[in-house]
Amino acid sequence: MRFSLNDEQRSFASAIDGLLAGADVPAVNRAWGAGDTAPGLALWGRLAELGVPALTVPEAAGGIGASPLDVVVAFELLGRHGVPGPWIESVAVAPLLLADTPHADLLEGLAEGTVRATLAVDGVAPYALDADAATHVFHVSPDGIAVAEAGDAIGSVDPSRRLFPVTPGERTPLAEGVLDRALDLAALATAAAQVGAADRMLRTAVEYVGQRRQFGRVIGEYQAVKHRLADVKVALDFARPLVHGAALELEEKSSTAPRAVSAAKVFASETAHGAGRAALQVHGAIGYTLECDLSIWLLRSRALHGAWGTVAAHRARVLDHLTTAR
Amino acid sequence: MSHTHPEGPELTDSERAFRAEAREWLAAHNPGRLPSMDTDEGAALHRAWEATLAEGRWSVVAWPEQYGGREASLTEWVIFEEEYYLAGAPTRIAQNGISLLAPIIFEHGTPEQQERWLRPMTDGSLVWAQAWSEPEAGSDLAGIRSRAVRDDERGGWVLSGQKTWSSRAPYADRGFGLFRTDPEAARHRGLTYMTFPLDVPGITVRPVHQLDGDAGFAEIFFDDVFVPDADVLGGVGDGWRVAMSTAGNERGLSLRAPGRFMAAADRLLDLWAERGADAPHLRDRVVDAWIGAEAYRLYTWGTVDKLSGGGDMGADGSVNKLFWSELDLELHETALDLLGPEAELRGPGAPSGGSWVDDHLFSLAGPIYAGTNEIQRNIVAERILGLPRGENRRAGA
Ligand SMILES: Cc1cc2nc3c(=O)[nH]c(=O)nc-3n(C[C@H](O)[C@H](O)[C@H](O)COP(=O)(O)OP(=O)(O)OC[C@H]3O[C@@H](n4cnc5c(N)ncnc54)[C@H](O)[C@@H]3O)c2cc1C
């Protein structure tokens, strides 16, 4: 399997990374959590200039029609920088679902970044994320897709996420298989965001233990600290190939793609969980504060653990595929 | 057993043909599991299997044709390893020679040494033991005390001292290891890479029994053993540098092809199908073990990509080693837990002929050999993450 990124993907990644590195995303994230969505929406617009929301919109509708691997590249970076907002919903899910429905006219706006969609999906995503910052809210069930009305927001473990119960209106049926494909892409994007979060928490931890001193030396000299972070690095290095491999399988529509996606979601989420635990531990009490930026990724990764299919559900799906495919 | 790991897309036609040829040949010749190579009977059968492999030109697929290889690409080599393990073919008694010593001989050996040693290690007629560790030099390998003293008259060196934990040594023909040729030089300097026969006067090989009961490794005592200059590998005093290039090999790709874990994960799924109903609480561990094997497979293809593109492994060998050793343990511990009270049974009469227990016992050594996992974590933390050395003077090799 060959899944090294090509030059185009590498330069796409470095453009996103460059933009986000200079955008003080932690401040944007905190503002979003406090209800001030303006900086986050401005960032949405700037990411639209790079084509991020256009990724999965077909070229015919003004999008890029990119591959799942491109999606992975983008979401790892959104995750690494802690960008707030319904990105997975708008980029990984909505374009696939809306195409070939009466709502297809939204695709162009989605690609431009002027339309921001969010949605609840029966059984997988019971609440619509950030409906207050979205321009369109939907509800999806196996029977089809419906424009929906958002109720009152419920908080999330991640202060930058607000979750909304929704009431659906009239339903339009979806084409066969479309929902499954959209859910797989959502799970894959979530896995990529988890890899990004894990990567960021590891970097943050490495930086911190290189300067915090106790007992007359930087704590990064202690093996208990070193070894914990080394284990995170190992997990991270093995999470990425699973995510990239699943992206290729999705692109090729291989029969084992759902299994590969689930495996990636499980491993990436566990990796982020482990990275968060390790990063929190080596930070000591400062890590246990909202003031410390670590909280952004720590709480996000906890929220994503159960988003777009819980880790337990994805584990079950892997085993199910393995035992029925044999 | 069916294969649950996809082939990997984008193989070329010729790579696919290579896979098919390997699969077909293995199906026709593979003897399956042989008795332990660390017994008289097993050693002989393993040598015979190496000869069969060499006849089919499958012994060293990536080597030049001149030495019995097929000049296979890295991709083809990984394909071969996948097929080899999925076929359940025997572990390789020639491993030390082929994957740890041969790269050194190719790079640093004289033409005469290449001629003398490469061919015979591919057909089981020359089995090598790796003799680095000493009683006082384990993780701190640079603390080697075994000495080589110059003998100008005879044109060579006289070895004295003791090595230990040398795998295969009870049944091997020759050994290789580091000896101190300059006692005045700093720890990592003044070491020279020597090879020596194991059956000459002055050498005593004392087999040591491992947890599994077999004499898988040995102590080697050197009592003024003469080694001619022709048997010295690389430059005098240059042994550390030469040896370190194989240390990476041992941890990385060469020793732990993904097929090994893919095959074990497949067997674990078979066991789950048989026994899972009685142990539903083990479900997550079975899934995670399979996912781990799949991650390892994909990681390996990523490494192949990187190496084919001109990159090198560097300290990634340590990341690799940490992962496979822990994965191997988890795979086998999960299997034993599935076996329940029968997990303690060994030999004929035990489930799967006791192979789960045998393989589990071997997996217990994974975090110790090829550099302990603590040392690998130091390397990852210091050389990859850039954490300060401080507490350890040197992270180890
Ligand atoms: C099955 C098997 C096969 C082997 N085959 C060979 C072979 O063929 N050839 C050969 O030369 N050797 C072989 N070895 C030996 C192996 O390489 C050594 O066991 C290994 O390098 C560790 O050395 P040691 O056993 O002396 O442990 P020690 O170095 O004494 O270590 C003991 C413990 O202390 C820890 N420790 C030591 N230093 C540090 C540190 N700086 N930081 C943190 N922890 C530390 C270690 O991690 C370990 O847990 C084999 C070992 C096994 C188990």
mmCIF file of N, CA and C in Angstrom, chain A residues 209-214 216-222, chain B residues 388:
data_model
loop_
_atom_site.group_PDB
_atom_site.id
_atom_site.type_symbol
_atom_site.label_atom_id
_atom_site.label_comp_id
_atom_site.label_asym_id
_atom_site.label_seq_id
_atom_site.Cartn_x
_atom_site.Cartn_y
_atom_site.Cartn_z
ATOM 1 N N VAL A 209 7.663 19.869 29.568
ATOM 2 C CA VAL A 209 8.626 19.145 30.419
ATOM 3 C C VAL A 209 10.064 19.544 30.109
ATOM 4 N N GLY A 210 10.255 20.220 29.010
ATOM 5 C CA GLY A 210 11.592 20.722 28.686
ATOM 6 C C GLY A 210 11.906 22.022 29.414
ATOM 7 N N GLN A 211 10.912 22.631 30.058
ATOM 8 C CA GLN A 211 11.222 23.879 30.767
ATOM 9 C C GLN A 211 10.856 23.873 32.250
ATOM 10 N N ARG A 212 9.873 23.053 32.639
ATOM 11 C CA ARG A 212 9.475 23.001 34.047
ATOM 12 C C ARG A 212 10.579 22.320 34.857
ATOM 13 N N ARG A 213 11.036 22.974 35.916
ATOM 14 C CA ARG A 213 12.115 22.414 36.735
ATOM 15 C C ARG A 213 11.596 22.004 38.106
ATOM 16 N N GLN A 214 12.015 20.850 38.569
ATOM 17 C CA GLN A 214 11.765 20.392 39.939
ATOM 18 C C GLN A 214 12.988 19.607 40.385
ATOM 19 N N GLY A 216 15.796 20.622 40.951
ATOM 20 C CA GLY A 216 17.023 21.121 40.348
ATOM 21 C C GLY A 216 17.264 20.703 38.907
ATOM 22 N N ARG A 217 16.307 20.067 38.272
ATOM 23 C CA ARG A 217 16.493 19.739 36.857
ATOM 24 C C ARG A 217 15.161 19.830 36.133
ATOM 25 N N VAL A 218 15.225 19.934 34.808
ATOM 26 C CA VAL A 218 13.952 19.955 34.076
ATOM 27 C C VAL A 218 13.324 18.565 34.198
ATOM 28 N N ILE A 219 12.006 18.540 34.348
ATOM 29 C CA ILE A 219 11.359 17.252 34.605
ATOM 30 C C ILE A 219 11.460 16.306 33.414
ATOM 31 N N GLY A 220 11.742 16.832 32.228
ATOM 32 C CA GLY A 220 11.931 15.982 31.049
ATOM 33 C C GLY A 220 13.150 15.082 31.143
ATOM 34 N N GLU A 221 13.986 15.310 32.157
ATOM 35 C CA GLU A 221 15.133 14.426 32.341
ATOM 36 C C GLU A 221 14.739 13.138 33.062
ATOM 37 N N TYR A 222 13.596 13.152 33.740
ATOM 38 C CA TYR A 222 13.201 11.962 34.499
ATOM 39 C C TYR A 222 12.609 10.907 33.584
ATOM 40 N N PRO B 388 15.787 16.131 27.182
ATOM 41 C CA PRO B 388 17.196 16.179 27.585
ATOM 42 C C PRO B 388 17.687 14.857 28.168
#
